[in-house]
PDB file of C-alpha atoms in Angstrom:
ATOM      1  CA  MET A  11      13.296  -1.447  -7.636  1.00  0.00           C
ATOM      2  CA  HIS A  12      13.605  -2.612 -11.230  1.00  0.00           C
ATOM      3  CA  ILE A  13      15.972  -5.553 -11.716  1.00  0.00           C
ATOM      4  CA  GLU A  14      18.094  -3.532 -14.142  1.00  0.00           C
ATOM      5  CA  ASN A  15      18.335  -0.677 -11.623  1.00  0.00           C
ATOM      6  CA  LYS A  16      18.982  -3.133  -8.795  1.00  0.00           C
ATOM      7  CA  ASN A  17      21.901  -4.593 -10.751  1.00  0.00           C
ATOM      8  CA  ILE A  18      23.276  -1.111 -11.408  1.00  0.00           C
ATOM      9  CA  PHE A  19      22.811  -0.275  -7.734  1.00  0.00           C
ATOM     10  CA  MET A  20      24.552  -3.467  -6.587  1.00  0.00           C
ATOM     11  CA  ALA A  21      27.410  -2.828  -9.006  1.00  0.00           C
ATOM     12  CA  TYR A  22      27.646   0.722  -7.668  1.00  0.00           C
ATOM     13  CA  VAL A  23      27.626  -0.379  -4.031  1.00  0.00           C
ATOM     14  CA  SER A  24      30.150  -3.164  -4.614  1.00  0.00           C
ATOM     15  CA  LYS A  25      32.659  -0.559  -5.871  1.00  0.00           C
ATOM     16  CA  LYS A  26      32.691   1.064  -2.407  1.00  0.00           C
ATOM     17  CA  GLU A  27      35.687   0.363  -0.225  1.00  0.00           C
ATOM     18  CA  VAL A  28      35.241  -0.446   3.459  1.00  0.00           C
ATOM     19  CA  LYS A  29      37.962   0.977   5.698  1.00  0.00           C
ATOM     20  CA  LYS A  30      39.958  -1.676   7.463  1.00  0.00           C
ATOM     21  CA  GLY A  31      41.210  -0.752  10.852  1.00  0.00           C
ATOM     22  CA  GLY A  32      40.694  -0.413  14.531  1.00  0.00           C
ATOM     23  CA  SER A  33      37.504   1.621  14.908  1.00  0.00           C
ATOM     24  CA  SER A  34      34.783  -0.223  16.783  1.00  0.00           C
ATOM     25  CA  ALA A  35      31.074   0.113  16.038  1.00  0.00           C
ATOM     26  CA  SER A  36      30.557   2.167  19.194  1.00  0.00           C
ATOM     27  CA  LYS A  37      33.367   4.566  18.270  1.00  0.00           C
ATOM     28  CA  HIS A  38      31.897   4.789  14.760  1.00  0.00           C
ATOM     29  CA  HIS A  39      28.503   5.834  16.117  1.00  0.00           C
ATOM     30  CA  GLU A  40      30.031   8.238  18.622  1.00  0.00           C
ATOM     31  CA  SER A  41      32.156  10.002  16.038  1.00  0.00           C
ATOM     32  CA  GLY A  42      29.503  10.055  13.315  1.00  0.00           C
ATOM     33  CA  VAL A  43      32.158   9.061  10.774  1.00  0.00           C
ATOM     34  CA  SER A  44      31.137   6.492   8.184  1.00  0.00           C
ATOM     35  CA  ALA A  45      33.182   3.367   7.640  1.00  0.00           C
ATOM     36  CA  ILE A  46      32.591   3.637   3.880  1.00  0.00           C
ATOM     37  CA  THR A  47      34.912   5.672   1.666  1.00  0.00           C
ATOM     38  CA  TYR A  48      34.197   6.812  -1.847  1.00  0.00           C
ATOM     39  CA  SER A  49      36.432   7.248  -4.855  1.00  0.00           C
ATOM     40  CA  LYS A  50      36.595  10.803  -6.121  1.00  0.00           C
ATOM     41  CA  ASP A  51      35.337   9.810  -9.583  1.00  0.00           C
ATOM     42  CA  GLU A  52      32.188   8.024  -8.321  1.00  0.00           C
ATOM     43  CA  PRO A  53      28.821   9.785  -8.263  1.00  0.00           C
ATOM     44  CA  ASP A  54      27.261  10.417  -4.869  1.00  0.00           C
ATOM     45  CA  LEU A  55      25.004   7.560  -3.694  1.00  0.00           C
ATOM     46  CA  LEU A  56      22.073   9.861  -2.908  1.00  0.00           C
ATOM     47  CA  GLU A  57      22.389  11.490  -6.305  1.00  0.00           C
ATOM     48  CA  PHE A  58      22.250   8.048  -7.891  1.00  0.00           C
ATOM     49  CA  LEU A  59      19.241   6.960  -5.824  1.00  0.00           C
ATOM     50  CA  TRP A  60      17.221  10.106  -6.553  1.00  0.00           C
ATOM     51  CA  LYS A  61      17.859   9.991 -10.289  1.00  0.00           C
ATOM     52  CA  GLU A  62      14.666   8.816 -11.965  1.00  0.00           C
ATOM     53  CA  THR A  63      14.391   7.085 -15.266  1.00  0.00           C
ATOM     54  CA  ALA A  64      11.307   7.603 -17.421  1.00  0.00           C
ATOM     55  CA  LYS A  65       9.824   4.315 -16.167  1.00  0.00           C
ATOM     56  CA  GLU A  66      10.445   5.274 -12.543  1.00  0.00           C
ATOM     57  CA  LYS A  67       8.742   8.629 -13.078  1.00  0.00           C
ATOM     58  CA  LEU A  68       5.753   6.877 -14.619  1.00  0.00           C
ATOM     59  CA  PHE A  69       5.704   4.371 -11.747  1.00  0.00           C
ATOM     60  CA  ASN A  70       5.809   7.177  -9.161  1.00  0.00           C
ATOM     61  CA  ARG A  71       2.989   9.010 -10.899  1.00  0.00           C
ATOM     62  CA  LEU A  72       0.867   5.854 -11.092  1.00  0.00           C
ATOM     63  CA  LEU A  73       1.556   5.182  -7.438  1.00  0.00           C
ATOM     64  CA  GLY A  74       0.415   8.728  -6.632  1.00  0.00           C
ATOM     65  CA  CYS A  75      -2.738   8.131  -8.666  1.00  0.00           C
ATOM     66  CA  ALA A  76      -3.339   4.871  -6.787  1.00  0.00           C
ATOM     67  CA  TYR A  77      -3.057   6.594  -3.414  1.00  0.00           C
ATOM     68  CA  GLY A  78      -5.260   9.452  -4.584  1.00  0.00           C
ATOM     69  CA  GLN A  79      -7.843   7.041  -5.989  1.00  0.00           C
ATOM     70  CA  ALA A  80      -7.984   4.935  -2.814  1.00  0.00           C
ATOM     71  CA  LEU A  81      -8.061   7.891  -0.407  1.00  0.00           C
ATOM     72  CA  GLY A  82     -10.620   9.826  -2.437  1.00  0.00           C
ATOM     73  CA  ASP A  83     -12.774   6.735  -2.800  1.00  0.00           C
ATOM     74  CA  ALA A  84     -12.623   5.971   0.936  1.00  0.00           C
ATOM     75  CA  TYR A  85     -13.439   9.589   1.842  1.00  0.00           C
ATOM     76  CA  GLY A  86     -16.187   9.808  -0.777  1.00  0.00           C
ATOM     77  CA  LEU A  87     -17.913   6.769   0.693  1.00  0.00           C
ATOM     78  CA  SER A  88     -19.237   9.084   3.402  1.00  0.00           C
ATOM     79  CA  THR A  89     -21.640  10.689   0.900  1.00  0.00           C
ATOM     80  CA  GLU A  90     -21.807   8.191  -1.972  1.00  0.00           C
ATOM     81  CA  PHE A  91     -25.379   7.672  -3.234  1.00  0.00           C
ATOM     82  CA  GLU A  92     -26.746  10.155  -0.681  1.00  0.00           C
ATOM     83  CA  THR A  93     -29.116  12.934  -1.706  1.00  0.00           C
ATOM     84  CA  ARG A  94     -28.114  16.546  -1.221  1.00  0.00           C
ATOM     85  CA  GLN A  95     -30.718  16.779   1.549  1.00  0.00           C
ATOM     86  CA  ASN A  96     -29.197  13.798   3.433  1.00  0.00           C
ATOM     87  CA  VAL A  97     -25.689  15.218   3.099  1.00  0.00           C
ATOM     88  CA  ASP A  98     -26.898  18.601   4.406  1.00  0.00           C
ATOM     89  CA  TYR A  99     -28.662  16.860   7.294  1.00  0.00           C
ATOM     90  CA  ASN A 100     -25.687  14.645   8.217  1.00  0.00           C
ATOM     91  CA  TYR A 101     -23.112  17.437   7.841  1.00  0.00           C
ATOM     92  CA  PRO A 102     -24.879  20.759   8.488  1.00  0.00           C
ATOM     93  CA  ASP A 103     -21.711  22.814   9.100  1.00  0.00           C
ATOM     94  CA  ARG A 104     -20.170  23.317   5.661  1.00  0.00           C
ATOM     95  CA  SER A 105     -17.190  25.112   7.161  1.00  0.00           C
ATOM     96  CA  LYS A 106     -15.949  21.769   8.549  1.00  0.00           C
ATOM     97  CA  LEU A 107     -14.634  18.784   6.665  1.00  0.00           C
ATOM     98  CA  ILE A 108     -16.551  15.542   6.875  1.00  0.00           C
ATOM     99  CA  PRO A 109     -14.869  13.623   9.704  1.00  0.00           C
ATOM    100  CA  PHE A 110     -12.880  10.725   8.305  1.00  0.00           C
ATOM    101  CA  PRO A 111     -13.135   7.877   9.052  1.00  0.00           C
ATOM    102  CA  ASP A 112     -15.759   8.819  11.662  1.00  0.00           C
ATOM    103  CA  TYR A 113     -18.420   9.895   9.167  1.00  0.00           C
ATOM    104  CA  VAL A 114     -22.143   9.208   9.599  1.00  0.00           C
ATOM    105  CA  LEU A 115     -22.876   5.666   8.475  1.00  0.00           C
ATOM    106  CA  THR A 116     -25.551   5.373   5.795  1.00  0.00           C
ATOM    107  CA  GLY A 117     -27.361   2.406   4.304  1.00  0.00           C
ATOM    108  CA  HIS A 118     -24.660   2.283   1.650  1.00  0.00           C
ATOM    109  CA  SER A 119     -21.490   3.075   3.632  1.00  0.00           C
ATOM    110  CA  ARG A 120     -22.246   0.712   6.522  1.00  0.00           C
ATOM    111  CA  ARG A 121     -21.408  -2.257   4.249  1.00  0.00           C
ATOM    112  CA  TRP A 122     -17.716  -1.286   4.343  1.00  0.00           C
ATOM    113  CA  THR A 123     -15.260  -1.089   7.198  1.00  0.00           C
ATOM    114  CA  ARG A 124     -14.597   2.540   8.118  1.00  0.00           C
ATOM    115  CA  GLY A 125     -11.645   3.839   6.109  1.00  0.00           C
ATOM    116  CA  ASP A 126     -11.956   1.149   3.431  1.00  0.00           C
ATOM    117  CA  TRP A 127     -12.216   1.986  -0.259  1.00  0.00           C
ATOM    118  CA  THR A 128     -14.988   0.678  -2.488  1.00  0.00           C
ATOM    119  CA  ASP A 129     -15.316  -1.526  -5.543  1.00  0.00           C
ATOM    120  CA  ASP A 130     -14.310   1.495  -7.642  1.00  0.00           C
ATOM    121  CA  THR A 131     -10.724   1.273  -6.378  1.00  0.00           C
ATOM    122  CA  ASP A 132     -10.734  -2.532  -6.446  1.00  0.00           C
ATOM    123  CA  GLN A 133     -11.645  -2.489 -10.127  1.00  0.00           C
ATOM    124  CA  TRP A 134      -9.158   0.294 -10.851  1.00  0.00           C
ATOM    125  CA  ILE A 135      -6.459  -1.965  -9.362  1.00  0.00           C
ATOM    126  CA  LEU A 136      -7.665  -4.799 -11.613  1.00  0.00           C
ATOM    127  CA  ILE A 137      -7.233  -2.524 -14.628  1.00  0.00           C
ATOM    128  CA  LEU A 138      -3.711  -1.548 -13.541  1.00  0.00           C
ATOM    129  CA  GLU A 139      -2.805  -5.190 -12.980  1.00  0.00           C
ATOM    130  CA  THR A 140      -4.107  -6.019 -16.450  1.00  0.00           C
ATOM    131  CA  LEU A 141      -2.072  -3.209 -18.000  1.00  0.00           C
ATOM    132  CA  THR A 142       1.104  -4.444 -16.305  1.00  0.00           C
ATOM    133  CA  GLU A 143       0.542  -7.893 -17.801  1.00  0.00           C
ATOM    134  CA  THR A 144       0.008  -6.490 -21.285  1.00  0.00           C
ATOM    135  CA  HIS A 145       2.237  -7.539 -24.143  1.00  0.00           C
ATOM    136  CA  ASN A 146       2.878  -5.395 -27.232  1.00  0.00           C
ATOM    137  CA  ASP A 147       1.259  -2.395 -25.463  1.00  0.00           C
ATOM    138  CA  GLU A 148      -2.204  -3.846 -26.130  1.00  0.00           C
ATOM    139  CA  PRO A 149      -4.499  -4.353 -23.118  1.00  0.00           C
ATOM    140  CA  ASN A 150      -5.975  -7.836 -23.067  1.00  0.00           C
ATOM    141  CA  GLU A 151      -9.701  -7.863 -22.271  1.00  0.00           C
ATOM    142  CA  VAL A 152      -9.634 -11.628 -21.624  1.00  0.00           C
ATOM    143  CA  VAL A 153      -7.029 -11.154 -18.884  1.00  0.00           C
ATOM    144  CA  PHE A 154      -9.156  -8.372 -17.385  1.00  0.00           C
ATOM    145  CA  ALA A 155     -12.326 -10.504 -17.559  1.00  0.00           C
ATOM    146  CA  LYS A 156     -10.580 -13.356 -15.731  1.00  0.00           C
ATOM    147  CA  LYS A 157      -9.308 -10.981 -13.063  1.00  0.00           C
ATOM    148  CA  LEU A 158     -12.769  -9.458 -12.704  1.00  0.00           C
ATOM    149  CA  LYS A 159     -14.390 -12.891 -12.373  1.00  0.00           C
ATOM    150  CA  ASN A 160     -11.855 -13.893  -9.717  1.00  0.00           C
ATOM    151  CA  TRP A 161     -12.396 -10.591  -7.873  1.00  0.00           C
ATOM    152  CA  ILE A 162     -16.195 -11.080  -7.870  1.00  0.00           C
ATOM    153  CA  ARG A 163     -15.744 -14.493  -6.257  1.00  0.00           C
ATOM    154  CA  ASN A 164     -12.851 -13.726  -3.882  1.00  0.00           C
ATOM    155  CA  GLY A 165     -12.315  -9.987  -3.594  1.00  0.00           C
ATOM    156  CA  TYR A 166      -8.812  -9.264  -2.334  1.00  0.00           C
ATOM    157  CA  PRO A 167      -8.339 -11.944   0.356  1.00  0.00           C
ATOM    158  CA  MET A 168      -4.998 -10.439   1.418  1.00  0.00           C
ATOM    159  CA  LEU A 169      -7.001  -7.352   2.473  1.00  0.00           C
ATOM    160  CA  GLY A 170      -9.642  -9.379   4.280  1.00  0.00           C
ATOM    161  CA  ASP A 171     -12.196  -9.356   1.444  1.00  0.00           C
ATOM    162  CA  HIS A 172     -14.388 -12.368   0.796  1.00  0.00           C
ATOM    163  CA  GLY A 173     -15.796 -11.278  -2.546  1.00  0.00           C
ATOM    164  CA  GLY A 174     -16.093  -8.237  -4.749  1.00  0.00           C
ATOM    165  CA  MET A 175     -18.843  -5.815  -3.801  1.00  0.00           C
ATOM    166  CA  GLY A 176     -20.609  -3.497  -6.173  1.00  0.00           C
ATOM    167  CA  LEU A 177     -21.419  -5.566  -9.231  1.00  0.00           C
ATOM    168  CA  ILE A 178     -24.229  -7.572  -7.681  1.00  0.00           C
ATOM    169  CA  VAL A 179     -25.034  -5.769  -4.435  1.00  0.00           C
ATOM    170  CA  SER A 180     -27.331  -2.756  -4.728  1.00  0.00           C
ATOM    171  CA  ASP A 181     -29.146  -0.446  -2.309  1.00  0.00           C
ATOM    172  CA  LYS A 182     -32.183  -0.203  -4.518  1.00  0.00           C
TER     173      LYS A 182
END
């Protein structure tokens, strides 16, 4: 949550009044009645939480793109760099989806853990990171180059990578 929104949220929550009195936690759970009361002039908490600012909408859309990129990349690894003939041979029944993550391993796909995405998504993440560190709405190619160099050497260690794959490694 954005710091500005977090501050608004905390200010909103701090305006709530907690009922003082004799109801125990067990009675509260049994009755289903909340211990928090609201002033009539306050907006509903759920309404507040679901309200999106322009930045939040953009963030949600980028997050959706990130998930789509990673999932599509991981699924596409099952046929990446394969000829049409190999794909037809490995998956002869076109009425069925390619089993994921239990696809047929190929010379290319066996270099990744099943279900992992490829260097395409890694580099896409590098681009997004670079854009978030941009000042004056101008992407900085030097920042990207440094990130790329670090990725080549280390990959994403927090994901178990030991170096970026794709720039130097080739099937051919």
